[in-house]
């Protein structure tokens, strides 16, 4: 029998977190700071995918995550190995855990809140045109904004001035999301909307890249229950270890 999947909520003291992130040189990438801090405190990959939800006013936040670990195990690990400055950033005594359903029903409709980094990893170089990139090709294995990839493939010499149907970012990202759900769930397109977008720089190892940071509110219909459970546990898209890809579920039809 596989381990049950648990959902964790953990209050975060934002001021302490950001002070510690800046001290460690992660001040420009909060997801990276949390990736390292969570691993040091609870164990590698213990809490991922995760999502940091900041309250209005930006003074407090709650971190949500999926994990196979129990609340008791997480608290014991933090007490044994957590650095004092890390324990000051997390309200461990208020850590709460619930067990997710062990079986999902095919066809069940659910709403969701999802933050993703909609990028495509190129299998081969991609030529481009236009002032935004100086015409330099993207190398194979590069991570590129899914919207930019579609725009280049549709208009490799740049969009014509009389283009009848401009490419819409929301539609491209919805298609990207539907593909990532695969057999796990069907995306209900008319009920799914891009509610937040910005470009954000992230640091992975020694490299820094800029890319899309998108938030969706939407609805889906479960297809393969086993694949859906696996999707919850692993996250949607890339960078699930850095604050992206966690499906926060809601009742449908609200």
PDB file of C-alpha atoms in Angstrom:
ATOM      1  CA  UNK A   1       0.000   0.000   0.000  1.00  0.00           C
ATOM      2  CA  UNK A   2       1.350   3.444  -0.942  1.00  0.00           C
ATOM      3  CA  UNK A   3       1.846   6.124   1.679  1.00  0.00           C
ATOM      4  CA  UNK A   4      -1.076   8.520   2.148  1.00  0.00           C
ATOM      5  CA  UNK A   5      -0.617  12.054   0.899  1.00  0.00           C
ATOM      6  CA  UNK A   6      -0.961  14.761   3.531  1.00  0.00           C
ATOM      7  CA  UNK A   7      -1.585  18.466   3.148  1.00  0.00           C
ATOM      8  CA  UNK A   8       0.291  20.787   5.478  1.00  0.00           C
ATOM      9  CA  UNK A   9      -0.338  24.382   6.445  1.00  0.00           C
ATOM     10  CA  UNK A  10       2.471  26.239   8.194  1.00  0.00           C
ATOM     11  CA  UNK A  11       2.308  29.903   9.295  1.00  0.00           C
ATOM     12  CA  UNK A  12       5.355  31.881   8.188  1.00  0.00           C
ATOM     13  CA  UNK A  13       6.775  35.007   9.797  1.00  0.00           C
ATOM     14  CA  UNK A  14       7.521  36.990   6.646  1.00  0.00           C
ATOM     15  CA  UNK A  15       9.866  39.517   8.218  1.00  0.00           C
ATOM     16  CA  UNK A  16      12.088  36.778   9.651  1.00  0.00           C
ATOM     17  CA  UNK A  17      11.939  34.779   6.424  1.00  0.00           C
ATOM     18  CA  UNK A  18      12.950  37.711   4.254  1.00  0.00           C
ATOM     19  CA  UNK A  19      15.664  38.831   6.638  1.00  0.00           C
ATOM     20  CA  UNK A  20      17.131  35.313   6.614  1.00  0.00           C
ATOM     21  CA  UNK A  21      16.789  35.026   2.820  1.00  0.00           C
ATOM     22  CA  UNK A  22      18.659  38.288   2.328  1.00  0.00           C
ATOM     23  CA  UNK A  23      21.374  37.239   4.783  1.00  0.00           C
ATOM     24  CA  UNK A  24      21.907  34.001   2.828  1.00  0.00           C
ATOM     25  CA  UNK A  25      21.951  35.713  -0.549  1.00  0.00           C
ATOM     26  CA  UNK A  26      18.503  34.522  -1.647  1.00  0.00           C
ATOM     27  CA  UNK A  27      16.730  37.836  -1.250  1.00  0.00           C
ATOM     28  CA  UNK A  28      16.019  38.084  -4.984  1.00  0.00           C
ATOM     29  CA  UNK A  29      14.239  34.697  -5.140  1.00  0.00           C
ATOM     30  CA  UNK A  30      11.845  33.833  -2.313  1.00  0.00           C
ATOM     31  CA  UNK A  31      11.043  30.430  -3.805  1.00  0.00           C
ATOM     32  CA  UNK A  32      14.704  29.477  -3.749  1.00  0.00           C
ATOM     33  CA  UNK A  33      15.055  30.705  -0.177  1.00  0.00           C
ATOM     34  CA  UNK A  34      12.110  28.545   0.909  1.00  0.00           C
ATOM     35  CA  UNK A  35      13.404  25.561  -1.073  1.00  0.00           C
ATOM     36  CA  UNK A  36      16.647  25.575   0.914  1.00  0.00           C
ATOM     37  CA  UNK A  37      15.115  26.498   4.262  1.00  0.00           C
ATOM     38  CA  UNK A  38      12.405  23.821   4.112  1.00  0.00           C
ATOM     39  CA  UNK A  39      14.946  21.173   3.131  1.00  0.00           C
ATOM     40  CA  UNK A  40      17.268  22.105   5.982  1.00  0.00           C
ATOM     41  CA  UNK A  41      14.447  22.141   8.530  1.00  0.00           C
ATOM     42  CA  UNK A  42      12.242  19.200   7.518  1.00  0.00           C
ATOM     43  CA  UNK A  43      14.424  17.141   5.179  1.00  0.00           C
ATOM     44  CA  UNK A  44      15.084  17.200   1.405  1.00  0.00           C
ATOM     45  CA  UNK A  45      11.867  17.186  -0.643  1.00  0.00           C
ATOM     46  CA  UNK A  46       9.777  16.818   2.523  1.00  0.00           C
ATOM     47  CA  UNK A  47       7.428  19.668   1.650  1.00  0.00           C
ATOM     48  CA  UNK A  48       6.926  19.938  -2.075  1.00  0.00           C
ATOM     49  CA  UNK A  49       5.165  21.049  -4.075  1.00  0.00           C
ATOM     50  CA  UNK A  50       4.417  24.065  -1.897  1.00  0.00           C
ATOM     51  CA  UNK A  51       2.752  27.460  -2.198  1.00  0.00           C
ATOM     52  CA  UNK A  52       3.340  30.544  -0.081  1.00  0.00           C
ATOM     53  CA  UNK A  53       0.119  32.519   0.350  1.00  0.00           C
ATOM     54  CA  UNK A  54       0.699  36.059   1.617  1.00  0.00           C
ATOM     55  CA  UNK A  55      -2.094  37.795   3.495  1.00  0.00           C
ATOM     56  CA  UNK A  56      -3.399  41.248   2.487  1.00  0.00           C
ATOM     57  CA  UNK A  57      -0.940  43.833   3.717  1.00  0.00           C
ATOM     58  CA  UNK A  58       1.989  41.449   3.355  1.00  0.00           C
ATOM     59  CA  UNK A  59       2.764  41.045   7.037  1.00  0.00           C
ATOM     60  CA  UNK A  60       1.903  37.369   7.445  1.00  0.00           C
ATOM     61  CA  UNK A  61       1.785  34.295   5.242  1.00  0.00           C
ATOM     62  CA  UNK A  62       0.894  30.622   5.256  1.00  0.00           C
ATOM     63  CA  UNK A  63       2.831  27.945   3.459  1.00  0.00           C
ATOM     64  CA  UNK A  64       0.788  25.050   2.061  1.00  0.00           C
ATOM     65  CA  UNK A  65       2.433  21.853   0.883  1.00  0.00           C
ATOM     66  CA  UNK A  66       1.816  18.211   0.066  1.00  0.00           C
ATOM     67  CA  UNK A  67       3.897  15.539   1.770  1.00  0.00           C
ATOM     68  CA  UNK A  68       3.881  11.821   2.594  1.00  0.00           C
ATOM     69  CA  UNK A  69       5.290  12.683   6.040  1.00  0.00           C
ATOM     70  CA  UNK A  70       3.181  12.904   9.182  1.00  0.00           C
ATOM     71  CA  UNK A  71       2.852  16.039  11.278  1.00  0.00           C
ATOM     72  CA  UNK A  72       4.613  14.328  14.182  1.00  0.00           C
ATOM     73  CA  UNK A  73       7.524  13.349  11.960  1.00  0.00           C
ATOM     74  CA  UNK A  74       7.873  16.866  10.578  1.00  0.00           C
ATOM     75  CA  UNK A  75       7.826  18.433  14.047  1.00  0.00           C
ATOM     76  CA  UNK A  76      10.347  15.910  15.409  1.00  0.00           C
ATOM     77  CA  UNK A  77      12.717  16.525  12.500  1.00  0.00           C
ATOM     78  CA  UNK A  78      12.473  20.306  12.874  1.00  0.00           C
ATOM     79  CA  UNK A  79      13.100  20.075  16.615  1.00  0.00           C
ATOM     80  CA  UNK A  80      16.150  17.866  16.097  1.00  0.00           C
ATOM     81  CA  UNK A  81      17.910  19.586  13.198  1.00  0.00           C
ATOM     82  CA  UNK A  82      16.233  22.945  12.517  1.00  0.00           C
ATOM     83  CA  UNK A  83      18.483  25.980  12.845  1.00  0.00           C
ATOM     84  CA  UNK A  84      17.266  28.562  15.374  1.00  0.00           C
ATOM     85  CA  UNK A  85      16.890  31.205  12.688  1.00  0.00           C
ATOM     86  CA  UNK A  86      14.784  28.822  10.583  1.00  0.00           C
ATOM     87  CA  UNK A  87      12.552  27.965  13.514  1.00  0.00           C
ATOM     88  CA  UNK A  88      12.079  31.697  14.062  1.00  0.00           C
ATOM     89  CA  UNK A  89      10.726  32.010  10.500  1.00  0.00           C
ATOM     90  CA  UNK A  90       8.267  29.113  10.840  1.00  0.00           C
ATOM     91  CA  UNK A  91       5.532  28.796  13.479  1.00  0.00           C
ATOM     92  CA  UNK A  92       6.167  25.076  13.971  1.00  0.00           C
ATOM     93  CA  UNK A  93       3.808  24.884  16.945  1.00  0.00           C
ATOM     94  CA  UNK A  94       0.949  25.852  14.619  1.00  0.00           C
ATOM     95  CA  UNK A  95       1.762  23.376  11.874  1.00  0.00           C
ATOM     96  CA  UNK A  96      -1.474  21.637  10.832  1.00  0.00           C
ATOM     97  CA  UNK A  97      -1.877  18.462   8.779  1.00  0.00           C
ATOM     98  CA  UNK A  98      -4.770  16.729   7.082  1.00  0.00           C
ATOM     99  CA  UNK A  99      -4.779  13.485   5.111  1.00  0.00           C
ATOM    100  CA  UNK A 100      -5.911  13.770   1.511  1.00  0.00           C
ATOM    101  CA  UNK A 101      -8.466  11.300   0.119  1.00  0.00           C
ATOM    102  CA  UNK A 102      -6.988   7.877  -0.646  1.00  0.00           C
ATOM    103  CA  UNK A 103      -9.246   7.499  -3.688  1.00  0.00           C
ATOM    104  CA  UNK A 104     -10.578  10.022  -6.189  1.00  0.00           C
ATOM    105  CA  UNK A 105     -13.722   9.521  -8.259  1.00  0.00           C
ATOM    106  CA  UNK A 106     -13.481   9.613 -12.031  1.00  0.00           C
ATOM    107  CA  UNK A 107     -15.520  12.510 -13.385  1.00  0.00           C
ATOM    108  CA  UNK A 108     -15.521  14.502 -10.148  1.00  0.00           C
ATOM    109  CA  UNK A 109     -15.426  18.219 -10.816  1.00  0.00           C
ATOM    110  CA  UNK A 110     -13.174  20.407  -8.671  1.00  0.00           C
ATOM    111  CA  UNK A 111     -12.087  24.024  -8.655  1.00  0.00           C
ATOM    112  CA  UNK A 112      -8.456  24.934  -8.161  1.00  0.00           C
ATOM    113  CA  UNK A 113      -6.017  27.743  -7.468  1.00  0.00           C
ATOM    114  CA  UNK A 114      -2.651  27.190  -9.158  1.00  0.00           C
ATOM    115  CA  UNK A 115       0.568  29.151  -9.541  1.00  0.00           C
ATOM    116  CA  UNK A 116       2.783  27.912 -12.366  1.00  0.00           C
ATOM    117  CA  UNK A 117       5.816  28.840 -14.425  1.00  0.00           C
ATOM    118  CA  UNK A 118       4.538  28.082 -17.959  1.00  0.00           C
ATOM    119  CA  UNK A 119       7.762  27.376 -19.818  1.00  0.00           C
ATOM    120  CA  UNK A 120       8.738  24.871 -22.460  1.00  0.00           C
ATOM    121  CA  UNK A 121      12.080  23.090 -22.508  1.00  0.00           C
ATOM    122  CA  UNK A 122      13.317  23.096 -26.075  1.00  0.00           C
ATOM    123  CA  UNK A 123      14.357  19.831 -27.730  1.00  0.00           C
ATOM    124  CA  UNK A 124      16.247  21.728 -30.446  1.00  0.00           C
ATOM    125  CA  UNK A 125      17.384  25.322 -31.030  1.00  0.00           C
ATOM    126  CA  UNK A 126      14.643  27.810 -31.849  1.00  0.00           C
ATOM    127  CA  UNK A 127      15.340  30.714 -34.173  1.00  0.00           C
ATOM    128  CA  UNK A 128      13.652  33.996 -33.374  1.00  0.00           C
ATOM    129  CA  UNK A 129      13.204  37.471 -34.725  1.00  0.00           C
ATOM    130  CA  UNK A 130      12.390  40.759 -33.098  1.00  0.00           C
ATOM    131  CA  UNK A 131      13.952  43.446 -30.911  1.00  0.00           C
ATOM    132  CA  UNK A 132      13.055  41.750 -27.608  1.00  0.00           C
ATOM    133  CA  UNK A 133      15.695  39.070 -28.123  1.00  0.00           C
ATOM    134  CA  UNK A 134      18.013  40.681 -30.715  1.00  0.00           C
ATOM    135  CA  UNK A 135      17.330  37.787 -33.062  1.00  0.00           C
ATOM    136  CA  UNK A 136      19.545  35.364 -31.140  1.00  0.00           C
ATOM    137  CA  UNK A 137      18.372  31.730 -31.247  1.00  0.00           C
ATOM    138  CA  UNK A 138      17.376  29.870 -28.109  1.00  0.00           C
ATOM    139  CA  UNK A 139      19.631  26.879 -27.491  1.00  0.00           C
ATOM    140  CA  UNK A 140      18.425  23.315 -27.157  1.00  0.00           C
ATOM    141  CA  UNK A 141      17.351  22.515 -23.564  1.00  0.00           C
ATOM    142  CA  UNK A 142      16.667  26.188 -22.861  1.00  0.00           C
ATOM    143  CA  UNK A 143      13.575  27.024 -20.817  1.00  0.00           C
ATOM    144  CA  UNK A 144      11.462  29.509 -22.745  1.00  0.00           C
ATOM    145  CA  UNK A 145       8.140  31.204 -22.019  1.00  0.00           C
ATOM    146  CA  UNK A 146       5.428  29.051 -23.640  1.00  0.00           C
ATOM    147  CA  UNK A 147       3.798  32.194 -25.050  1.00  0.00           C
ATOM    148  CA  UNK A 148       7.030  33.274 -26.721  1.00  0.00           C
ATOM    149  CA  UNK A 149       7.616  29.787 -28.168  1.00  0.00           C
ATOM    150  CA  UNK A 150       4.155  29.729 -29.722  1.00  0.00           C
ATOM    151  CA  UNK A 151       4.554  33.263 -31.066  1.00  0.00           C
ATOM    152  CA  UNK A 152       7.905  32.438 -32.702  1.00  0.00           C
ATOM    153  CA  UNK A 153       6.637  29.204 -34.212  1.00  0.00           C
ATOM    154  CA  UNK A 154       3.562  30.936 -35.586  1.00  0.00           C
ATOM    155  CA  UNK A 155       5.484  33.937 -36.937  1.00  0.00           C
ATOM    156  CA  UNK A 156       9.213  33.030 -37.215  1.00  0.00           C
ATOM    157  CA  UNK A 157       9.967  36.322 -38.991  1.00  0.00           C
ATOM    158  CA  UNK A 158       7.997  38.396 -36.526  1.00  0.00           C
ATOM    159  CA  UNK A 159       4.224  39.045 -36.418  1.00  0.00           C
ATOM    160  CA  UNK A 160       2.838  40.791 -39.484  1.00  0.00           C
ATOM    161  CA  UNK A 161       1.297  44.217 -38.981  1.00  0.00           C
ATOM    162  CA  UNK A 162      -2.035  43.002 -40.367  1.00  0.00           C
ATOM    163  CA  UNK A 163      -2.258  39.798 -38.309  1.00  0.00           C
ATOM    164  CA  UNK A 164      -5.974  39.025 -37.999  1.00  0.00           C
ATOM    165  CA  UNK A 165      -5.837  36.963 -34.820  1.00  0.00           C
ATOM    166  CA  UNK A 166      -3.303  38.143 -32.232  1.00  0.00           C
ATOM    167  CA  UNK A 167      -1.957  35.438 -29.997  1.00  0.00           C
ATOM    168  CA  UNK A 168      -3.481  35.692 -26.528  1.00  0.00           C
ATOM    169  CA  UNK A 169      -1.286  34.860 -23.550  1.00  0.00           C
ATOM    170  CA  UNK A 170      -4.162  33.404 -21.518  1.00  0.00           C
ATOM    171  CA  UNK A 171      -5.114  30.976 -24.296  1.00  0.00           C
ATOM    172  CA  UNK A 172      -1.524  29.807 -24.753  1.00  0.00           C
ATOM    173  CA  UNK A 173      -1.062  29.248 -21.044  1.00  0.00           C
ATOM    174  CA  UNK A 174      -4.393  27.423 -20.777  1.00  0.00           C
ATOM    175  CA  UNK A 175      -3.302  25.080 -23.580  1.00  0.00           C
ATOM    176  CA  UNK A 176      -0.001  24.574 -21.788  1.00  0.00           C
ATOM    177  CA  UNK A 177      -1.862  23.719 -18.570  1.00  0.00           C
ATOM    178  CA  UNK A 178      -4.304  21.347 -20.262  1.00  0.00           C
ATOM    179  CA  UNK A 179      -1.345  19.455 -21.737  1.00  0.00           C
ATOM    180  CA  UNK A 180       0.353  19.215 -18.329  1.00  0.00           C
ATOM    181  CA  UNK A 181      -2.762  17.707 -16.760  1.00  0.00           C
ATOM    182  CA  UNK A 182      -2.681  14.950 -19.412  1.00  0.00           C
ATOM    183  CA  UNK A 183      -4.782  11.932 -18.432  1.00  0.00           C
ATOM    184  CA  UNK A 184      -5.021  12.988 -14.783  1.00  0.00           C
ATOM    185  CA  UNK A 185      -7.744  15.556 -15.401  1.00  0.00           C
ATOM    186  CA  UNK A 186      -9.612  17.443 -18.092  1.00  0.00           C
ATOM    187  CA  UNK A 187      -9.292  21.202 -17.888  1.00  0.00           C
ATOM    188  CA  UNK A 188     -12.681  22.941 -18.067  1.00  0.00           C
ATOM    189  CA  UNK A 189     -11.598  25.739 -20.352  1.00  0.00           C
ATOM    190  CA  UNK A 190     -14.574  28.090 -19.991  1.00  0.00           C
ATOM    191  CA  UNK A 191     -14.184  27.965 -16.203  1.00  0.00           C
ATOM    192  CA  UNK A 192     -10.426  28.588 -16.105  1.00  0.00           C
ATOM    193  CA  UNK A 193      -8.909  32.075 -16.122  1.00  0.00           C
ATOM    194  CA  UNK A 194      -5.512  33.687 -15.778  1.00  0.00           C
ATOM    195  CA  UNK A 195      -5.892  35.900 -12.703  1.00  0.00           C
ATOM    196  CA  UNK A 196      -2.288  36.930 -12.169  1.00  0.00           C
ATOM    197  CA  UNK A 197       0.779  37.361 -14.350  1.00  0.00           C
ATOM    198  CA  UNK A 198       4.222  38.876 -14.010  1.00  0.00           C
ATOM    199  CA  UNK A 199       7.708  38.205 -15.244  1.00  0.00           C
ATOM    200  CA  UNK A 200      10.022  37.017 -12.490  1.00  0.00           C
ATOM    201  CA  UNK A 201      13.724  36.337 -12.257  1.00  0.00           C
ATOM    202  CA  UNK A 202      14.745  33.071 -10.617  1.00  0.00           C
ATOM    203  CA  UNK A 203      18.108  31.658  -9.659  1.00  0.00           C
ATOM    204  CA  UNK A 204      18.824  27.955 -10.113  1.00  0.00           C
ATOM    205  CA  UNK A 205      22.367  27.046  -9.151  1.00  0.00           C
ATOM    206  CA  UNK A 206      24.668  29.638 -10.672  1.00  0.00           C
ATOM    207  CA  UNK A 207      22.304  30.680 -13.467  1.00  0.00           C
ATOM    208  CA  UNK A 208      19.626  33.368 -13.420  1.00  0.00           C
ATOM    209  CA  UNK A 209      16.707  33.430 -15.827  1.00  0.00           C
ATOM    210  CA  UNK A 210      13.615  35.539 -16.324  1.00  0.00           C
ATOM    211  CA  UNK A 211      10.291  33.943 -17.133  1.00  0.00           C
ATOM    212  CA  UNK A 212       6.526  33.913 -16.669  1.00  0.00           C
ATOM    213  CA  UNK A 213       4.885  33.626 -13.252  1.00  0.00           C
ATOM    214  CA  UNK A 214       1.190  32.882 -13.764  1.00  0.00           C
ATOM    215  CA  UNK A 215      -1.736  32.181 -11.444  1.00  0.00           C
ATOM    216  CA  UNK A 216      -4.887  30.388 -12.573  1.00  0.00           C
ATOM    217  CA  UNK A 217      -8.276  30.032 -10.954  1.00  0.00           C
ATOM    218  CA  UNK A 218     -10.160  27.290 -12.712  1.00  0.00           C
ATOM    219  CA  UNK A 219     -12.005  24.013 -12.770  1.00  0.00           C
ATOM    220  CA  UNK A 220     -11.106  20.498 -13.812  1.00  0.00           C
ATOM    221  CA  UNK A 221     -12.727  17.101 -14.094  1.00  0.00           C
ATOM    222  CA  UNK A 222     -10.797  14.106 -12.776  1.00  0.00           C
ATOM    223  CA  UNK A 223      -9.878  11.586 -15.459  1.00  0.00           C
ATOM    224  CA  UNK A 224      -7.527   8.930 -14.091  1.00  0.00           C
ATOM    225  CA  UNK A 225      -7.753   8.899 -10.258  1.00  0.00           C
ATOM    226  CA  UNK A 226      -4.299   7.343  -9.827  1.00  0.00           C
ATOM    227  CA  UNK A 227      -2.688   9.850 -12.172  1.00  0.00           C
ATOM    228  CA  UNK A 228      -4.530  12.698 -10.431  1.00  0.00           C
ATOM    229  CA  UNK A 229      -3.218  11.637  -7.018  1.00  0.00           C
ATOM    230  CA  UNK A 230       0.274  11.482  -8.500  1.00  0.00           C
ATOM    231  CA  UNK A 231      -0.140  14.955 -10.008  1.00  0.00           C
ATOM    232  CA  UNK A 232      -1.047  16.395  -6.606  1.00  0.00           C
ATOM    233  CA  UNK A 233       2.060  14.829  -5.090  1.00  0.00           C
ATOM    234  CA  UNK A 234       4.490  15.931  -7.811  1.00  0.00           C
ATOM    235  CA  UNK A 235       3.048  19.274  -8.914  1.00  0.00           C
ATOM    236  CA  UNK A 236       2.157  20.775 -12.280  1.00  0.00           C
ATOM    237  CA  UNK A 237       4.980  21.837 -14.562  1.00  0.00           C
ATOM    238  CA  UNK A 238       8.562  22.683 -13.725  1.00  0.00           C
ATOM    239  CA  UNK A 239       9.981  24.305 -10.564  1.00  0.00           C
ATOM    240  CA  UNK A 240       7.614  22.450  -8.214  1.00  0.00           C
ATOM    241  CA  UNK A 241      10.403  22.468  -5.623  1.00  0.00           C
ATOM    242  CA  UNK A 242      10.450  26.273  -5.657  1.00  0.00           C
ATOM    243  CA  UNK A 243       6.859  27.288  -4.970  1.00  0.00           C
ATOM    244  CA  UNK A 244       5.150  26.459  -8.258  1.00  0.00           C
ATOM    245  CA  UNK A 245       2.767  23.721  -9.351  1.00  0.00           C
ATOM    246  CA  UNK A 246       0.753  23.020  -6.179  1.00  0.00           C
ATOM    247  CA  UNK A 247      -2.910  22.364  -6.955  1.00  0.00           C
ATOM    248  CA  UNK A 248      -4.927  23.961  -4.174  1.00  0.00           C
ATOM    249  CA  UNK A 249      -8.383  22.396  -4.488  1.00  0.00           C
ATOM    250  CA  UNK A 250     -11.728  24.094  -3.928  1.00  0.00           C
ATOM    251  CA  UNK A 251     -15.399  23.078  -4.270  1.00  0.00           C
ATOM    252  CA  UNK A 252     -16.545  23.430  -7.874  1.00  0.00           C
ATOM    253  CA  UNK A 253     -19.197  25.865  -8.976  1.00  0.00           C
ATOM    254  CA  UNK A 254     -18.330  28.718  -6.640  1.00  0.00           C
TER     255      UNK A 254
END
